[in-house]
XYZ file of C-alpha atoms in Angstrom:
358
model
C 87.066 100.534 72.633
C 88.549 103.947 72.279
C 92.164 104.525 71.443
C 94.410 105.279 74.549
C 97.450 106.535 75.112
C 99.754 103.749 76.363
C 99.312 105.184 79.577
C 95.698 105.808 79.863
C 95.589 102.306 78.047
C 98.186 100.754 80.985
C 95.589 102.644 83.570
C 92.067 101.519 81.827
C 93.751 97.828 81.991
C 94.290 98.217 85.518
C 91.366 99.643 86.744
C 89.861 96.584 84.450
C 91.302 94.256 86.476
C 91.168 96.367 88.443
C 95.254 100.811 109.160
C 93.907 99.243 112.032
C 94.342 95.742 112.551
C 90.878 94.781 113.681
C 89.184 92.208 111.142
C 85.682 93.006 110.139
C 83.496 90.228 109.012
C 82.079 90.115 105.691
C 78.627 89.350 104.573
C 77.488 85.540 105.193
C 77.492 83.542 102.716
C 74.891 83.159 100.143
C 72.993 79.358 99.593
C 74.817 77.612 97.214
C 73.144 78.184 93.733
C 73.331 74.055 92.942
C 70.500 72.976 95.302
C 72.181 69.550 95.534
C 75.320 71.161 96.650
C 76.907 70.784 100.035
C 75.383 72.799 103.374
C 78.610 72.628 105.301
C 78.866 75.883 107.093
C 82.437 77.566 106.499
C 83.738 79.856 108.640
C 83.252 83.751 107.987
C 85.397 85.637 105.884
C 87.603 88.423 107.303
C 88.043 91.168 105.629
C 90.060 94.529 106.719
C 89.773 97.621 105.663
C 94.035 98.140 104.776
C 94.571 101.551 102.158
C 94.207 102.736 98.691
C 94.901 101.392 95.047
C 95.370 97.643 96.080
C 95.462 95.046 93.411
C 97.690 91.605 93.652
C 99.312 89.903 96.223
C 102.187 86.894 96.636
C 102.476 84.924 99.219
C 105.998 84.109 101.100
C 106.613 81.377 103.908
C 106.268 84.459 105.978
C 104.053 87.083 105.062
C 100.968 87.565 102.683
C 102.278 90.956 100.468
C 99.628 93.314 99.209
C 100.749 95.350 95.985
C 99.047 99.253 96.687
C 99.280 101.892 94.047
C 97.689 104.351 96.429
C 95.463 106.798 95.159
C 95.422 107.644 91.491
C 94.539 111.646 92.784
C 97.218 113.957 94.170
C 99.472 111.110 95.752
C 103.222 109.814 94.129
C 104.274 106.431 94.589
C 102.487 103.667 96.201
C 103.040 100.694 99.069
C 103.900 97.130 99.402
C 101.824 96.078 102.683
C 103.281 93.217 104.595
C 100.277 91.055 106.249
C 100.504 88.390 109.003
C 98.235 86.029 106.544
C 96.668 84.347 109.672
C 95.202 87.675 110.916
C 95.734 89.999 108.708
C 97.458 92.400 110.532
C 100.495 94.572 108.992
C 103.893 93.315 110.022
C 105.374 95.441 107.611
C 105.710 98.592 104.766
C 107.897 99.856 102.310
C 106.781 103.426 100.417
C 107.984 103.269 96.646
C 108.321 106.269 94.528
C 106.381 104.435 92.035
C 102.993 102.521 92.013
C 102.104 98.522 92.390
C 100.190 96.199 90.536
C 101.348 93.172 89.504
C 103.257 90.405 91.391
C 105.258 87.411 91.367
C 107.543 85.392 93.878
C 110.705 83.596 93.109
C 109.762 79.880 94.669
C 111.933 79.810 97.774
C 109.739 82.925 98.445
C 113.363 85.129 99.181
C 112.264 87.672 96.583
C 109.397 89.076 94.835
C 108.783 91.135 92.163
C 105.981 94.208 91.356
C 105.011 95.350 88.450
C 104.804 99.701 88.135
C 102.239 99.554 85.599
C 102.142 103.456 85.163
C 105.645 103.603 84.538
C 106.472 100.885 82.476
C 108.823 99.409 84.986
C 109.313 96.235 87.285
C 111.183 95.851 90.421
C 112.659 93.251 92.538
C 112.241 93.302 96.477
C 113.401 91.257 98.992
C 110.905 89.441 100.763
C 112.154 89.500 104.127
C 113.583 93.332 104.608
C 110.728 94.739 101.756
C 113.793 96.640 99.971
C 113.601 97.180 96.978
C 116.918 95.808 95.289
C 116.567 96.299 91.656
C 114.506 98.297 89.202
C 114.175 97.884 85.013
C 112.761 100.082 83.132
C 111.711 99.258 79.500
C 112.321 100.968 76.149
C 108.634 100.468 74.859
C 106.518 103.935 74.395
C 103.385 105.114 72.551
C 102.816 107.282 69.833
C 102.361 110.328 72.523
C 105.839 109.025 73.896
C 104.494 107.712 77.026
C 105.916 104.030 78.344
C 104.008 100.679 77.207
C 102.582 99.563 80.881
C 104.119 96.622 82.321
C 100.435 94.707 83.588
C 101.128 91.069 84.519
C 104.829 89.603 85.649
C 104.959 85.645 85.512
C 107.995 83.641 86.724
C 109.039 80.460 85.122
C 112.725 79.063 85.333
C 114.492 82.034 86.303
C 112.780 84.212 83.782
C 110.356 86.584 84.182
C 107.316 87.205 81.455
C 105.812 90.847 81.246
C 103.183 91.619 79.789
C 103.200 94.987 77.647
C 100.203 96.993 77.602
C 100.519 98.482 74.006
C 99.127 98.065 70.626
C 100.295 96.193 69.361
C 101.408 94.403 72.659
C 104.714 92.997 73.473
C 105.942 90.237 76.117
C 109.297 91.144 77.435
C 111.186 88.417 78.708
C 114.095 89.179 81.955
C 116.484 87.229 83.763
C 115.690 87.258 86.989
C 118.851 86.761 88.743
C 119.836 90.263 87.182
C 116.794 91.671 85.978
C 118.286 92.476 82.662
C 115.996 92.584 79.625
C 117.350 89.016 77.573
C 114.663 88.904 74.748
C 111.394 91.221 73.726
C 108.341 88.737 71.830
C 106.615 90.984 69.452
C 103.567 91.408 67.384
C 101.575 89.640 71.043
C 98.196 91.303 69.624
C 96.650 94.535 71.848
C 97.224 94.488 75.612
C 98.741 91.234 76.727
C 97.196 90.668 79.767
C 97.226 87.546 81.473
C 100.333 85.118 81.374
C 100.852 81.291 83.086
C 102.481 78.371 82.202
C 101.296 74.512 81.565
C 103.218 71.732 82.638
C 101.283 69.740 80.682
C 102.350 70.960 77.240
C 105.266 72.925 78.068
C 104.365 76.473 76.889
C 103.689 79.622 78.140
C 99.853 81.083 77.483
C 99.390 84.731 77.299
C 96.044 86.381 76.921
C 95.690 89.732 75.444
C 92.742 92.659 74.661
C 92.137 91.132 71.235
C 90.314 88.066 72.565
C 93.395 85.871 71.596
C 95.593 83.273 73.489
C 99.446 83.207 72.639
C 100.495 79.781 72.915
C 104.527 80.742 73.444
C 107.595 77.886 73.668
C 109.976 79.115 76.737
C 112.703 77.307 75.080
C 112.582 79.562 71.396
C 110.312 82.799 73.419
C 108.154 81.873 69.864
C 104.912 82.891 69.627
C 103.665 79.019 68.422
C 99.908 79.250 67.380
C 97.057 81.633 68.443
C 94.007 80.536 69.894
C 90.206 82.381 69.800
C 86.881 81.507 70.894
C 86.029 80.828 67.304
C 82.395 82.273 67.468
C 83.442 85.599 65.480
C 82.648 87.840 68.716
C 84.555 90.333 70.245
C 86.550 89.512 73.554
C 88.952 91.198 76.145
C 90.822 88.579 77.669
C 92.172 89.522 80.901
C 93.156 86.467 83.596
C 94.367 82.741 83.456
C 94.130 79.669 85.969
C 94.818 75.918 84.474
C 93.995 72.488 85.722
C 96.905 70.516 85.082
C 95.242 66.975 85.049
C 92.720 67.494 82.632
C 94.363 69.723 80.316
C 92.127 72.788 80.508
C 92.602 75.819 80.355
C 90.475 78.974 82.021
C 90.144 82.558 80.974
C 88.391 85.371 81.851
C 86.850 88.405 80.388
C 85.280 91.149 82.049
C 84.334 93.374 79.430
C 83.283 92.377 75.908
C 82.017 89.221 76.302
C 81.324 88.963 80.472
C 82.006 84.682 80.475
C 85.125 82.558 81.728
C 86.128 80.552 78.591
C 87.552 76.812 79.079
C 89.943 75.781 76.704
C 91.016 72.290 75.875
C 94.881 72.453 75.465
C 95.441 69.856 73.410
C 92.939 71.265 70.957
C 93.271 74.955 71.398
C 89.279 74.744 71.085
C 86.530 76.010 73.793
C 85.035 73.156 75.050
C 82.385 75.031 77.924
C 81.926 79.235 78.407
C 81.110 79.832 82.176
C 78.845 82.899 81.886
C 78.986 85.977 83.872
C 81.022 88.613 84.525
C 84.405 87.345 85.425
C 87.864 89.415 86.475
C 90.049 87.455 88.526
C 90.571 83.203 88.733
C 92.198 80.254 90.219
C 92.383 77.083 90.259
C 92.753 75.143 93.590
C 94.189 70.962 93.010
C 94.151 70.264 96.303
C 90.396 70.763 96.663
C 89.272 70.317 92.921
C 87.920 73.648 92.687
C 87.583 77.392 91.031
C 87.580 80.402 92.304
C 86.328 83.812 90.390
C 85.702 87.087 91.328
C 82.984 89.445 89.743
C 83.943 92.835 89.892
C 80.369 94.090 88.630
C 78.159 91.247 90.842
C 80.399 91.815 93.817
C 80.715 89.070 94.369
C 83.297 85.504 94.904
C 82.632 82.039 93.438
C 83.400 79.139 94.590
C 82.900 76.181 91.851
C 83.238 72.745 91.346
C 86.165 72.453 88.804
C 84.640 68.719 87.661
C 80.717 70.092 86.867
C 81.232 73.717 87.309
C 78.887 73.622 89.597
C 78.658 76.997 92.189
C 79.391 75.117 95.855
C 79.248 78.443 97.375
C 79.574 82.684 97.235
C 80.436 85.512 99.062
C 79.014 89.040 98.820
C 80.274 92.035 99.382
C 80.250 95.760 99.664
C 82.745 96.517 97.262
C 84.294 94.526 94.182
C 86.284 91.473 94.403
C 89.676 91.810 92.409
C 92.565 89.813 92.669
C 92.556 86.620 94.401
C 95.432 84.213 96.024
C 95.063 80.589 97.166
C 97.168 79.864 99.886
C 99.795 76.794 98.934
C 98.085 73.938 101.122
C 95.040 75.084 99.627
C 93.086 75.726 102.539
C 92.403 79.729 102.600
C 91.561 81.929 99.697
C 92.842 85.777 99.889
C 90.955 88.404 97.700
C 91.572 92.463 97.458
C 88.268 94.485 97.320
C 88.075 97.592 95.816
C 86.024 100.891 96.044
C 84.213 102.419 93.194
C 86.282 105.721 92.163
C 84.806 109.538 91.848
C 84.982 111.599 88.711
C 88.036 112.944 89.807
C 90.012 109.855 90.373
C 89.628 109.678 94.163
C 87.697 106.776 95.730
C 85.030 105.943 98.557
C 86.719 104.948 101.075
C 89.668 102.215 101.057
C 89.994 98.596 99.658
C 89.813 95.458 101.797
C 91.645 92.388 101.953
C 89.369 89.429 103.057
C 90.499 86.038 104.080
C 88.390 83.125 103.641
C 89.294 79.634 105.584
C 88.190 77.039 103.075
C 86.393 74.370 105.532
């Protein structure tokens, strides 16, 4: 790929991943490509037309939240919708001077945090009033002096884990409670992407632009061992999702190599490649199943997490980007988003769409 300024780099990551309150239904769904595969009908998606630049979302025991960096062309700052996540509807909005990407949510769901990609900068906001309370901004710039982007913001333990968009890429590592910088992880390869945690070996995986996996101990912030596909080919790896009880491990990559890789934990090694194009992923326990979206297909799988098997898809108008399972498992959320013009404006605005599970 070519070289980028860490802020052209932070955007090209992003766009990688990359207000009435009527619902409008999205396409049906398409026949299951397993022929053996269930017929149940499921209910229709909704999907609603909300604004511009939307990307991930967190979900509180109140409200669905909807990170918006607006529009890339002529407009500062972006918007952190707040959605009734039974209808849709906006209960809620707070303007920031700065625009939204990433997100995370402390577990009692009393505060969430955004990642300002552009500006290499996080903030905390409280979930119930949408103010923003805090802001950090890290030290981290390019050769051209612009900031390292902050992409992905994980929260384990009362830390938070940000990934640095930079070459090479960094993982910073803030206390929550304060949001004070306690501890930068270095040398984390080009763009770290993606970042989760396993409960089943106790470390922190990050995923980064040169097609490796950072297997990190939370205890030392260590980088431990690195982990690659180990077929010599080139691959961007942007998102993670993990299945606890077996161990594995899935990640995406949307550009190089266009195939969801499943690792084995325990062995660091690839043990299936799910081929197609792949951006966004989770894993749902309660109903044994994965969910990707396809950016380029337009599309939403639904798989069997046990044979990889597709149960189901949805296809849409625009492309499928970040996606959010709802904690009983039951509804999937996913942001679409509109193909851009040359000069950085877009067709029309993204979607969120709501899919009941049945």
């Amino acid at each position: 790929m070519k070289s980028f300024s860490p802020r052209k780099a932070a955007l090209a990551v992003v766009a990688a991943f990359s207000l009435a309150a009527c619902q409008t239904p999205a396409k049906k769904p398409e026949a299951p490509v397993n022929s053996a595969a269930t017929a149940k009908a499921q209910a229709q998606p909704a999907e609603r037309a909300l604004g511009d630049g939307l990307y991930e979302m967190a979900w509180t025991p109140k409200a669905l939240y909807v990170a918006s960096a607006q529009s890339f062309k002529n407009v500062n700052g972006g918007i952190l919708y707040r959605l009734d996540p039974a209808t849709l509807a906006t209960t809620g909005e707070t303007h920031t001077d700065l625009k939204n990407f990433g997100m995370a949510v402390e577990p009692d769901g009393s505060v969430f945090y955004t990642t300002n990609s552009l500006d290499g900068t996080i903030s905390k906001v409280d979930a119930e009033s949408g103010k923003v309370l805090k802001r950090l901004a890290f030290s981290e710039k390019g050769k051209d002096g612009s900031p390292y982007g902050a992409r992905e913001i994980f929260w384990h333990e009362g830390k938070l884990y940000v990934g640095g968009v930079g070459d090479p890429g960094v993982i910073w590592v803030v206390d929550a409670k304060t949001l004070k910088l306690s501890k930068t992880i270095r040398n984390a390869g080009k763009w770290v992407t993606g970042i989760i945690y396993s409960p089943v070996t106790d470390r922190l995986y990050a995923a980064n632009g040169g097609g490796e996996v950072l297997v990190i101990n939370p205890r030392t912030q260590k980088i431990e061992k690195r982990w690659t596909a180990g077929d010599g080919k080139a691959y961007l790896l942007l998102n993670l999702a993990e299945d606890p009880a077996t161990g594995r491990l899935f990640v995406t990559d949307n550009s190089k190599a266009k195939t969801t890789l499943v690792f084995d934990e325990r062995s660091g090694k690839v043990i299936k490649r799910i081929e197609g194009d792949a951006l966004g992923i989770k894993f749902n326990a309660k109903r044994n199943e994965l969910y990707i979206s396809q950016r380029e297909s337009r599309k939403v799988l639904q798989l069997d997490a046990t044979s990889y098997a597709v149960k189901n898809s949805w296809s849409f108008d625009s492309s499928p980007n970040s996606l959010l399972v709802s904690p009983d498992g039951q509804t999937l959320y996913v942001t679409l988003k509109q193909d851009f013009n040359k000069d950085d404006s877009t067709k029309g605005k993204d979607s969120v769409v709501r899919i009941a599970l049945k």
